[in-house]
Short mmCIF file of C-alpha atoms in Angstrom, two decimals:
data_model
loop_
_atom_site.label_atom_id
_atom_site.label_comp_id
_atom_site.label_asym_id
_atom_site.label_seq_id
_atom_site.Cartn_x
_atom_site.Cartn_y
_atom_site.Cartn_z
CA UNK A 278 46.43 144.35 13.04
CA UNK A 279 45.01 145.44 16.38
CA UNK A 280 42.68 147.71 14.52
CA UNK A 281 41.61 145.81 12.40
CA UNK A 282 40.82 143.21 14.79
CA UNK A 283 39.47 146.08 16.88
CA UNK A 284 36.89 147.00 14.33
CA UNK A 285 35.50 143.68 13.02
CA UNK A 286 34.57 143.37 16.85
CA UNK A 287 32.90 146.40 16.55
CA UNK A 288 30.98 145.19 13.33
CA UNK A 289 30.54 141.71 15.27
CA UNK A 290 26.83 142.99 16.52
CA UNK A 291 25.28 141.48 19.72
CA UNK A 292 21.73 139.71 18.68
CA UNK A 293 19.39 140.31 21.51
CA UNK A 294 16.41 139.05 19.59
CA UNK A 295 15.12 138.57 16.22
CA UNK A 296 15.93 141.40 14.55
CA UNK A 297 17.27 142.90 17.00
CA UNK A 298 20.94 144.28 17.91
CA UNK A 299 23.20 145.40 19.75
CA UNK A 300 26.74 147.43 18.89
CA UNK A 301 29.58 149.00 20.77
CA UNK A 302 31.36 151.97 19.94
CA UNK A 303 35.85 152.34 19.93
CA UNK A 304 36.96 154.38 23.47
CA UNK A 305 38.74 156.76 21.44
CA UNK A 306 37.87 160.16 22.96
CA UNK A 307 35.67 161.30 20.61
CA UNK A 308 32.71 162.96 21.57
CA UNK A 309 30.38 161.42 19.29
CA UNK A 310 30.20 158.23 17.46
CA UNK A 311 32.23 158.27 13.39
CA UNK A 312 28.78 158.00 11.15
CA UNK A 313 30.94 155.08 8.78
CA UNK A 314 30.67 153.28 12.05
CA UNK A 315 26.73 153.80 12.30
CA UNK A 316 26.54 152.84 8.71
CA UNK A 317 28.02 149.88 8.72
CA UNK A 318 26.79 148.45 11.87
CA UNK A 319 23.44 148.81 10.52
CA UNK A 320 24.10 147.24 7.26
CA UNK A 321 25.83 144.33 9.52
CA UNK A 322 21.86 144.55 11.26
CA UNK A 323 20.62 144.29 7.93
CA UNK A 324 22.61 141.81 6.30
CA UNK A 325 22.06 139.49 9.17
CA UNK A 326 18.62 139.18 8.49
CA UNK A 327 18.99 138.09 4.52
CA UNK A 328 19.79 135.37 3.14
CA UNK A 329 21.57 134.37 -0.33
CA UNK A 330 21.33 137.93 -1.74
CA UNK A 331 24.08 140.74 -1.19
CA UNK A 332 23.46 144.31 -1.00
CA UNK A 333 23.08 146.47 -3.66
CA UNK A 334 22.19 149.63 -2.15
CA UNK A 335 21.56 151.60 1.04
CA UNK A 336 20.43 154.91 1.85
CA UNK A 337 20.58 156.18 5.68
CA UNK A 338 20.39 159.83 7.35
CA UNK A 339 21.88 160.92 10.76
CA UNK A 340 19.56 162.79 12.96
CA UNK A 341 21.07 162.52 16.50
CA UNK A 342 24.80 162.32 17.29
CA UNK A 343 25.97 159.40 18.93
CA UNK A 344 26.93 158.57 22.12
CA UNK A 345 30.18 156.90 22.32
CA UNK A 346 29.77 155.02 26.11
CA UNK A 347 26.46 153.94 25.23
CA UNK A 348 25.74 151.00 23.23
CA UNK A 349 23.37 151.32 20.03
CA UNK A 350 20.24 148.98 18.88
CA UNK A 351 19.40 148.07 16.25
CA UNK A 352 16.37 147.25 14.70
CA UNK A 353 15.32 145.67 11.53
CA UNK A 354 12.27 145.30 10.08
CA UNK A 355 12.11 143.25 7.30
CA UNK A 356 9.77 145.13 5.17
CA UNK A 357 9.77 142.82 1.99
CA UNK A 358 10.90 139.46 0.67
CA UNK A 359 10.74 139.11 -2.55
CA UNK A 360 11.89 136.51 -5.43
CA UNK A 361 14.77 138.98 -7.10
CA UNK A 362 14.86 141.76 -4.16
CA UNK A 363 14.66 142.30 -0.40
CA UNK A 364 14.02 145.38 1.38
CA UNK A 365 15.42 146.20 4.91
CA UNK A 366 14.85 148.84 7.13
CA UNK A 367 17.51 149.87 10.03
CA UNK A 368 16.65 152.26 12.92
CA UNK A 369 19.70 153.13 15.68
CA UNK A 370 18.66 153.84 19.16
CA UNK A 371 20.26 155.74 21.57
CA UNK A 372 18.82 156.61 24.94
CA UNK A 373 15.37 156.21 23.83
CA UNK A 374 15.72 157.70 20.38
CA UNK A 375 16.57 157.56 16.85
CA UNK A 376 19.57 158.61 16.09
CA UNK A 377 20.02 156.80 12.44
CA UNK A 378 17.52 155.37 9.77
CA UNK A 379 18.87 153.33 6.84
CA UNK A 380 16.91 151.31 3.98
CA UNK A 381 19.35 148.69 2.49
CA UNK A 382 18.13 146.68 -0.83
CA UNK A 383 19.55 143.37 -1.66
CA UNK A 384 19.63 141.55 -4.69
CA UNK A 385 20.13 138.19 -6.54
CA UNK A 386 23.13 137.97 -9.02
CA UNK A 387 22.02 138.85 -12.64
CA UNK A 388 23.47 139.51 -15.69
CA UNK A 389 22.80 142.61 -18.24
CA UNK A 390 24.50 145.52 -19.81
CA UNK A 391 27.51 146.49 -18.84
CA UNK A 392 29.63 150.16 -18.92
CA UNK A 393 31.10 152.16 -16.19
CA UNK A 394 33.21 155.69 -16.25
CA UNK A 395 36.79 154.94 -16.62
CA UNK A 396 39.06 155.36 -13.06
CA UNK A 397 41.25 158.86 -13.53
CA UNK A 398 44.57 158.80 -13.85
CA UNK A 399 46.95 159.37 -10.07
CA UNK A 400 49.59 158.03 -8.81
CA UNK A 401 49.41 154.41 -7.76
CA UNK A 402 49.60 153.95 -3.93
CA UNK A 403 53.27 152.91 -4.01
CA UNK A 404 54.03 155.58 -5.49
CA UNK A 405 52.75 157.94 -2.57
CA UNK A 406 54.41 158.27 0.84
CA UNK A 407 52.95 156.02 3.38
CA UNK A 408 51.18 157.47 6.59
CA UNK A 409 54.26 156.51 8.75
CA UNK A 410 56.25 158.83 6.15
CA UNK A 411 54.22 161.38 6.45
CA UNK A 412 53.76 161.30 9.99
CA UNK A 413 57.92 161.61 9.95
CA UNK A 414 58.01 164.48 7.39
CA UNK A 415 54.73 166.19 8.12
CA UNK A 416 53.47 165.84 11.95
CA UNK A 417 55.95 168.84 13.46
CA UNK A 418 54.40 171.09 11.03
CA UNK A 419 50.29 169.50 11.24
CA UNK A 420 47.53 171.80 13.25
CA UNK A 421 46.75 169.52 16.36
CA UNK A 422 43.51 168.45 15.68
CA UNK A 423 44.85 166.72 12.11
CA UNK A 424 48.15 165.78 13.97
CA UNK A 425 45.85 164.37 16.93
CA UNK A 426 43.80 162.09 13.99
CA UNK A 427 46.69 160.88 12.64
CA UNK A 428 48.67 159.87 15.80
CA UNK A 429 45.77 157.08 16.47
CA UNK A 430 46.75 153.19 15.62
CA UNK A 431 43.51 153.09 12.75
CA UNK A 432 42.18 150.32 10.49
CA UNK A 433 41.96 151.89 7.80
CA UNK A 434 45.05 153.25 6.14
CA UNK A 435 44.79 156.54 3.79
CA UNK A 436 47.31 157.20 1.10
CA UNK A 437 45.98 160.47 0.10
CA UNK A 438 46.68 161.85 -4.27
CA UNK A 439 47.74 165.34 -2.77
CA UNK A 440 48.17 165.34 1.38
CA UNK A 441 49.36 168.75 1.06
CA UNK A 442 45.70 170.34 0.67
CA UNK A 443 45.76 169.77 4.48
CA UNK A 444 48.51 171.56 5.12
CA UNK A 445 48.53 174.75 2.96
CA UNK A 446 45.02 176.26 3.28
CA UNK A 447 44.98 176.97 -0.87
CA UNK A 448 41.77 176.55 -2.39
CA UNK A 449 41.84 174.04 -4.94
CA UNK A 450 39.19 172.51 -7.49
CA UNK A 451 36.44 170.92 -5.21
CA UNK A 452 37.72 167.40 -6.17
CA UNK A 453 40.29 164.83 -4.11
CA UNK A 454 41.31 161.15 -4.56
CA UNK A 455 42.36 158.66 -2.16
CA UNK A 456 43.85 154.93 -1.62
CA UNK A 457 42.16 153.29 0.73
CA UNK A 458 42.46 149.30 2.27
CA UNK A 459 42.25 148.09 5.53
CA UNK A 460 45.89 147.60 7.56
CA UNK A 461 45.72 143.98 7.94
CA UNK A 462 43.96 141.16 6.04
CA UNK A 463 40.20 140.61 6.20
CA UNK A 464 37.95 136.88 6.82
CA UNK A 465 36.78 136.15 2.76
CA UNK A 466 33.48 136.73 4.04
CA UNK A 467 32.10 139.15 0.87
CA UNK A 468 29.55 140.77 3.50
CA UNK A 469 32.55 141.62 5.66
CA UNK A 470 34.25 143.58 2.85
CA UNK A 471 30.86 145.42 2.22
CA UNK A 472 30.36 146.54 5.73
CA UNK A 473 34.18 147.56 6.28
CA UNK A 474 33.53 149.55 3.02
CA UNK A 475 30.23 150.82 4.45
CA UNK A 476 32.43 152.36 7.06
CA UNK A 477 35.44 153.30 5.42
CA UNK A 478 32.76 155.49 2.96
CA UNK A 479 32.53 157.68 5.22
CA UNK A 480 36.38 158.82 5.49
CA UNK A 481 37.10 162.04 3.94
CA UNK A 482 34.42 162.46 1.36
CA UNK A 483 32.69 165.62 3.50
CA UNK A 484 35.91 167.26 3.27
CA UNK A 485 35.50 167.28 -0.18
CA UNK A 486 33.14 170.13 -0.29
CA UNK A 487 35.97 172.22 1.93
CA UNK A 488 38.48 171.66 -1.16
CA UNK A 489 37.31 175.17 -2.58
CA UNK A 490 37.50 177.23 0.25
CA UNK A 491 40.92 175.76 1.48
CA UNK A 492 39.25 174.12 4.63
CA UNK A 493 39.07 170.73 5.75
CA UNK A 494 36.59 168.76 9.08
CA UNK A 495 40.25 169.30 10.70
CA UNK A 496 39.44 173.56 11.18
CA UNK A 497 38.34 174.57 14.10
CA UNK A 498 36.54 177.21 12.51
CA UNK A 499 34.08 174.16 10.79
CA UNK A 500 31.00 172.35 12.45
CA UNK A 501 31.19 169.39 10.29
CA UNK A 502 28.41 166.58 10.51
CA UNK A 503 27.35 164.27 8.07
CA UNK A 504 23.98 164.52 7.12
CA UNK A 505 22.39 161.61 4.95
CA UNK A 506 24.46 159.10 2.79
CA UNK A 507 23.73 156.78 -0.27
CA UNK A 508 25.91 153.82 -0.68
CA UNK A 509 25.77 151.54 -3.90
CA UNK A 510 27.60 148.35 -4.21
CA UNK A 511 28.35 147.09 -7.97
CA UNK A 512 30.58 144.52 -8.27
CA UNK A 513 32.60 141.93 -5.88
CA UNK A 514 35.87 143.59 -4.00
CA UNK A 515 38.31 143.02 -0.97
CA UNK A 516 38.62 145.94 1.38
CA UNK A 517 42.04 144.81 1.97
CA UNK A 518 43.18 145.50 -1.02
CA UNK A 519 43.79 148.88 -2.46
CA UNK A 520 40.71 150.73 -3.92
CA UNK A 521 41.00 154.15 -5.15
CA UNK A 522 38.71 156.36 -3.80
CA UNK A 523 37.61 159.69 -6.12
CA UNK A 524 35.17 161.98 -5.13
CA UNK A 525 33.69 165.16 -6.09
CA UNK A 526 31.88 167.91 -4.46
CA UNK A 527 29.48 169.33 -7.05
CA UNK A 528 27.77 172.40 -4.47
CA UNK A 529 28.20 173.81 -1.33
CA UNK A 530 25.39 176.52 0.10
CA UNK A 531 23.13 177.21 2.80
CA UNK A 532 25.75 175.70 5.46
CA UNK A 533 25.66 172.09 3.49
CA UNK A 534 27.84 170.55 1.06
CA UNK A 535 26.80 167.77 -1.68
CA UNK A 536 29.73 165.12 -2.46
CA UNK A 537 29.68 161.80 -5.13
CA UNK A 538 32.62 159.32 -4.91
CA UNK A 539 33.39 156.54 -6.81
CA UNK A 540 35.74 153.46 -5.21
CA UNK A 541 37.96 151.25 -7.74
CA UNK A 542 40.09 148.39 -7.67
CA UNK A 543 43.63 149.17 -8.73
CA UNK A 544 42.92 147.06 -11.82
CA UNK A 545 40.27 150.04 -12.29
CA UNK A 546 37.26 148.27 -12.05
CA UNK A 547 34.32 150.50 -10.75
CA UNK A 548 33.04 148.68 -7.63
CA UNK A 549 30.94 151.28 -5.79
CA UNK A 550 29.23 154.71 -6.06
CA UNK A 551 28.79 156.73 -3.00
CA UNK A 552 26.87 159.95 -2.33
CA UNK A 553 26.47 162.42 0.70
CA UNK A 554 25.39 165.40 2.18
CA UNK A 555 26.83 166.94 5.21
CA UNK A 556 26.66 169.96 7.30
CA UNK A 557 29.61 172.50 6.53
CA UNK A 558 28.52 175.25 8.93
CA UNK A 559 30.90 178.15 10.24
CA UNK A 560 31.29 178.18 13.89
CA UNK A 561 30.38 181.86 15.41
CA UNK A 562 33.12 183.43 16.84
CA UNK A 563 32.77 182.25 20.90
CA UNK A 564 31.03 179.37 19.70
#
């Protein structure tokens, strides 16, 4: 529950003025600030300066790493109100520059048509060992950096279709599913669940493209860096309940790699698209 509570205070943005904010990043060690977090602070930004319309869409590229010690602002500008749609704009500032841009659309509840692609068939998440089972069974026998990630209390638990592509180096079809939820319950705020989803969209779905070459962000032989991401919301969901998260990884080349997912209730319900591009470079020997 810690990290749960841990990360809503990091969504929990400072105002400084209007539209204008200010967010913290976790003391975790890492050298540079997790782009889901960056993501869904600045939809938080966003969101804060709409009202009775939820997102629909955002669309946001990294261009600076982030500093963990330093705090990030944010600000909006509210580029258009309209009767059906409104139109934010997010910049993150670090040190004097950019270091993320995002354009989030929001829009009033309609109805129309209606299909969706149908969830694939895995293993429901009880089915699948739990991370403290695997930690049991698997840890000894984990490279450091993965056993490093998973020895961390997070707030988001994983209960990956096939863990062992982490573990065996064997290329496999560039393609990977995943339960995700947060590991305690969430405030029935709807924008809450969007912006925990924001940054839980940003879990595993590079290491998608490293599928096919029996590589994951784990390998030290990988500088791995998200690039852009697209984020589409379509129907109502709790993060704190299991969604199953598919994705794809449809080409790799030139040091990047392009991956789609699509997030589900258990019920199978289709509740959000996602799509990124990341850097996938190999490190130079000495490097």
């Amino acid at each position: 529950m810690s990290a749960v509570a841990d990360l809503l205070k990091i969504l929990d943005l400072e105002p400084l003025e209007k539209n204008l904010f200010r967010g913290l990043s976790p003391q975790t060690g890492w050298q540079r600030v997790f782009g889901g977090q960056v993501v869904g602070q600045a939809l938080v930004a966003a969101t804060r300066t709409v009202d009775g319309r939820p997102p629909h869409s955002l669309h946001g590229y990294f261009m600076r790493p982030g500093d963990p010690k330093t705090p990030i602002i944010y600000e909006v500008d509210p580029i258009r109100d309209g009767r059906s749609f409104v139109t934010r704009r997010v910049v993150a500032i670090q040190h004097g520059e950019a270091i993320f841009s995002m354009s989030a659309s929001y829009h009033l509840d309609e109805e129309g048509y209606e299909h969706q692609l149908d969830m694939p068939e895995v293993p429901r998440p009880e089915d699948l060992p739990d991370e403290r089972t695997l930690k049991e069974q698997l840890m000894p026998t984990m490279p450091e950096a993965i056993r490093n990630y998973f020895e961390r209390e997070r707030p988001i638990e994983l209960r990956h279709v096939d863990p062992m592509r982490y573990l065996d180096g064997k290329p496999r079809p560039p393609h990977q599913s995943v339960w995700i939820r947060t590991t305690a319950a969430l405030p029935e705020d709807p924008a809450i669940h969007q912006c925990v989803l924001a940054y839980a969209s940003d879990m595993t779905l590079l290491d998608t493209a490293l599928v096919a070459h029996g590589s994951s962000v784990f390998s030290g032989e990988i500088q791995a860096a998200s690039l852009d991401h697209a984020l589409w919301f379509h129907r109502p969901f709790r993060a704190d309940q299991w969604l199953l998260y598919t994705q794809d990884s449809p080409f790799a080349g030139g040091a990047r790699g392009f991956t789609r997912g699509r997030i589900y209730t258990e019920s199978g319900q289709l509740v959000a698209s996602v799509a990124q591009e990341g850097l996938i470079r190999r490190r130079r020997p000495g490097a």
